[in-house]
Coordinates of C-alpha atoms in Angstrom, one line a residue:
M4 CA -7.2 18.0 14.8
V5 CA -9.1 15.8 17.1
L6 CA -11.0 17.7 19.7
V7 CA -12.8 16.8 22.9
A8 CA -16.4 15.8 22.6
A9 CA -19.1 16.5 25.1
C10 CA -19.7 13.8 27.8
G11 CA -23.3 13.2 26.6
G12 CA -23.1 9.5 26.2
T13 CA -25.0 7.2 28.5
Q14 CA -25.0 3.6 29.3
T15 CA -28.4 2.3 28.2
P16 CA -29.4 -0.8 30.1
P17 CA -30.3 -3.9 28.1
P18 CA -34.0 -4.8 27.5
N19 CA -35.6 -6.8 30.3
A20 CA -35.3 -10.6 30.1
G21 CA -39.0 -11.2 30.4
Q22 CA -40.7 -14.3 31.6
Q23 CA -39.2 -17.8 31.7
G24 CA -41.2 -19.1 28.7
A25 CA -41.7 -22.9 29.0
D26 CA -41.3 -23.1 32.7
A27 CA -43.9 -20.5 33.4
A28 CA -46.3 -22.1 30.9
A29 CA -46.0 -25.7 32.3
P30 CA -49.1 -26.9 34.3
P31 CA -48.6 -27.4 38.0
A32 CA -48.5 -30.9 39.5
S33 CA -51.7 -32.2 41.1
G34 CA -52.3 -30.7 44.5
S35 CA -49.5 -28.2 44.2
A36 CA -49.7 -24.4 44.2
A37 CA -49.6 -22.6 40.9
P38 CA -46.1 -21.4 40.1
V39 CA -45.4 -17.7 40.5
E40 CA -44.6 -16.1 37.2
D41 CA -41.2 -14.7 36.8
A42 CA -41.6 -11.1 35.7
G43 CA -37.9 -10.7 35.0
P44 CA -35.6 -8.0 36.5
P45 CA -37.3 -4.7 37.4
K46 CA -37.3 -2.0 34.8
P47 CA -34.5 0.5 35.3
T48 CA -35.3 3.8 36.9
L49 CA -33.8 7.2 36.3
E50 CA -32.1 7.2 39.6
S51 CA -30.6 3.7 39.0
Q52 CA -28.8 5.2 36.0
R53 CA -27.0 7.9 38.1
D54 CA -23.9 5.9 39.0
P55 CA -23.2 4.3 35.6
F56 CA -23.9 7.6 33.8
I57 CA -21.6 9.6 36.0
A58 CA -18.9 6.9 35.9
T59 CA -19.0 6.9 32.1
C60 CA -18.8 10.7 31.9
M61 CA -16.0 10.8 34.4
H62 CA -14.1 8.2 32.4
K63 CA -14.2 10.6 29.4
M64 CA -13.5 13.7 31.4
S65 CA -12.6 14.0 35.1
A66 CA -15.1 16.8 35.9
Q67 CA -17.4 16.0 38.7
N68 CA -19.6 19.1 38.6
Y69 CA -19.9 18.9 34.8
C70 CA -20.9 15.2 34.9
S71 CA -23.4 15.7 37.8
C72 CA -25.0 18.5 35.7
A73 CA -25.0 16.3 32.7
F74 CA -27.0 13.7 34.6
D75 CA -29.5 16.3 35.5
Q76 CA -30.0 16.9 31.7
F77 CA -30.3 13.2 31.2
K78 CA -33.1 13.0 33.8
D79 CA -34.9 15.8 32.0
V80 CA -34.6 14.3 28.6
F81 CA -35.5 10.8 29.6
K82 CA -38.1 11.6 32.4
D83 CA -40.9 10.0 30.4
A84 CA -38.9 7.4 28.5
D85 CA -38.8 3.6 28.8
L86 CA -35.2 3.1 29.8
S87 CA -35.2 -0.5 28.8
Q88 CA -35.4 0.6 25.2
K89 CA -32.6 2.0 23.0
P90 CA -32.6 5.8 23.0
S91 CA -33.4 7.5 19.8
Q92 CA -31.1 9.8 17.9
E93 CA -33.4 12.7 18.7
Q94 CA -33.1 12.0 22.4
L95 CA -29.3 11.7 22.2
E96 CA -29.1 15.0 20.3
S97 CA -31.3 16.7 22.8
L98 CA -29.1 15.4 25.6
R99 CA -25.9 16.6 23.9
K100 CA -27.3 20.1 23.3
K101 CA -28.7 20.5 26.8
T102 CA -25.5 19.3 28.3
I103 CA -23.4 21.8 26.3
D104 CA -25.8 24.6 26.9
N105 CA -26.3 24.1 30.7
C106 CA -23.1 22.4 31.9
A107 CA -20.2 23.4 29.8
S108 CA -19.7 26.6 31.8
K109 CA -18.8 24.4 34.8
L110 CA -15.6 23.1 33.1
T111 CA -12.2 24.4 34.1
D112 CA -8.8 24.4 32.3
A113 CA -7.5 21.6 34.5
E114 CA -10.4 19.4 33.5
V115 CA -10.4 20.1 29.8
K116 CA -6.7 20.4 28.9
P117 CA -5.7 16.7 29.6
N118 CA -8.5 15.5 27.3
F119 CA -7.5 17.9 24.6
T120 CA -3.8 17.0 24.8
A121 CA -4.5 13.2 24.8
A122 CA -6.8 13.5 21.8
C123 CA -4.4 15.8 20.0
V124 CA -1.2 13.8 20.7
G125 CA -2.8 10.3 20.5
A126 CA -0.1 7.6 20.3
D127 CA 2.4 9.9 18.5
S128 CA 4.7 11.7 20.8
R129 CA 6.1 13.7 17.8
K130 CA 3.0 15.9 18.1
Q131 CA 3.6 16.9 21.7
A132 CA 5.2 20.3 21.1
Y133 CA 2.6 21.2 18.5
C134 CA -0.3 20.1 20.7
D135 CA 1.1 22.1 23.7
C136 CA 1.3 25.2 21.5
A137 CA -2.2 24.5 20.0
W138 CA -3.8 24.4 23.4
S139 CA -2.1 27.7 24.5
A140 CA -3.0 29.5 21.2
L141 CA -6.6 28.2 21.2
R142 CA -7.2 29.0 24.8
K143 CA -6.4 32.7 24.2
K144 CA -9.4 32.8 21.9
L145 CA -11.7 30.2 23.5
E146 CA -13.2 29.4 26.9
P147 CA -13.0 25.9 28.4
A148 CA -16.6 25.4 27.6
D149 CA -15.9 25.8 23.9
F150 CA -13.8 22.7 23.9
V151 CA -16.8 20.4 24.2
S152 CA -18.6 22.0 21.3
D153 CA -18.5 20.9 17.7
F154 CA -15.7 23.4 17.0
E155 CA -17.5 24.8 14.0
G156 CA -18.4 28.4 13.1
P157 CA -16.6 31.8 12.6
K158 CA -15.3 32.0 16.2
F159 CA -13.6 28.6 15.9
D160 CA -12.2 29.3 12.5
D161 CA -10.6 32.5 13.8
A162 CA -9.2 30.6 16.8
K163 CA -7.7 27.9 14.5
K164 CA -6.2 30.5 12.2
A165 CA -4.5 32.2 15.1
M166 CA -3.3 28.8 16.3
V167 CA -1.8 28.0 12.9
T168 CA 0.1 31.2 12.9
A169 CA 1.4 30.8 16.5
C170 CA 2.4 27.2 16.0
K171 CA 3.8 27.4 12.5
G172 CA 6.7 24.9 12.2
K173 CA 5.8 22.9 15.3
L174 CA 4.0 20.1 13.5
P175 CA 6.5 17.9 11.6
E176 CA 5.5 17.6 8.0
Q177 CA 5.9 13.8 8.0
V178 CA 3.5 13.5 10.9
A179 CA 0.9 15.7 9.2
K180 CA 1.3 13.7 6.0
E181 CA 1.0 10.3 7.7
D182 CA -2.2 11.5 9.5
F183 CA -3.7 12.9 6.3
L184 CA -2.9 9.8 4.2
G185 CA -4.2 7.4 6.9
G186 CA -7.4 9.3 7.3
C187 CA -7.9 9.8 3.6
N188 CA -7.4 6.2 2.7
K189 CA -9.6 4.9 5.6
A190 CA -12.4 7.2 4.5
A191 CA -12.1 5.8 1.0
G192 CA -12.3 2.2 2.1
G193 CA -8.6 1.5 2.0
Q194 CA -8.4 1.5 -1.7
A195 CA -7.3 5.1 -2.5
A196 CA -3.6 5.3 -1.7
K197 CA -2.6 7.0 -5.0
M198 CA -5.6 9.4 -4.8
C199 CA -4.6 10.4 -1.3
E200 CA -1.0 10.9 -2.2
C201 CA -2.0 13.1 -5.1
S202 CA -4.4 15.1 -2.8
W203 CA -1.6 15.6 -0.2
K204 CA 0.7 17.0 -2.8
K205 CA -1.9 19.4 -4.1
L206 CA -2.9 20.5 -0.7
R207 CA 0.7 21.0 0.4
A208 CA 1.3 23.2 -2.6
K209 CA -1.2 25.7 -1.3
A210 CA -1.0 25.3 2.5
G211 CA 1.3 24.4 5.4
P212 CA 1.0 21.2 7.5
E213 CA -0.6 23.0 10.4
Q214 CA -3.4 24.5 8.2
I215 CA -4.1 21.1 6.7
A216 CA -4.2 19.4 10.1
A217 CA -6.5 22.1 11.4
G218 CA -9.0 21.6 8.6
L219 CA -8.6 25.1 7.3
V220 CA -8.2 24.0 3.7
D221 CA -11.1 22.9 1.5
I222 CA -10.1 19.4 0.5
K223 CA -13.1 18.4 -1.7
P224 CA -11.9 20.1 -4.9
V225 CA -8.5 18.5 -4.4
I226 CA -10.0 15.0 -3.8
D227 CA -12.2 15.4 -6.9
A228 CA -9.2 16.4 -9.0
C229 CA -7.2 13.4 -7.8
K230 CA -9.9 10.7 -8.1
N231 CA -8.5 9.3 -11.3
A232 CA -4.9 9.4 -10.1
K233 CA -2.8 6.4 -11.3

């Protein structure tokens, strides 16, 4: 199941253009004033990033309070950074964690549910009933803030197990199979149709479509057993 990710992404401005090379280096004509060097566009400031940051966040999730809070975390993480440079993975991870820790509590059902449903249903309306059920079942166990986490750990496993039980029979098997085969084959570089078909059959022998879709079945042993499928 695809779940909502935190709005931690930022729009990093491109590096400055710098001076105008040859023109700046050319000697002035006799009797004329020396040309003024073009220092390029001014370096971006933290405050200049507010509008694009919040606009990007709001595009992912219509949650003004959450996105404003997320920008406060951005300012803290990047307060001493050169914003003309690409952010490091460490900075992005720090921003993601601080945003979840300090801002997720500001989210409401009305802000989270549309993103969850859109990610769950995708372009396949056959999943609508299952996704509606999944939201209701998960929400009984989880808070809105939990839906922007990584969805890993005992609490989330328990919630997913309860969801699978509550929504049994709502995910059409053909839909689950198509999703699994597509994801499996893509992960294998598009050259593993037979291995993926074998894996689906083995998984299906031990678990229902909802369990497989929720990631509650260990697929590694199955994939390993099917690697030489012909």
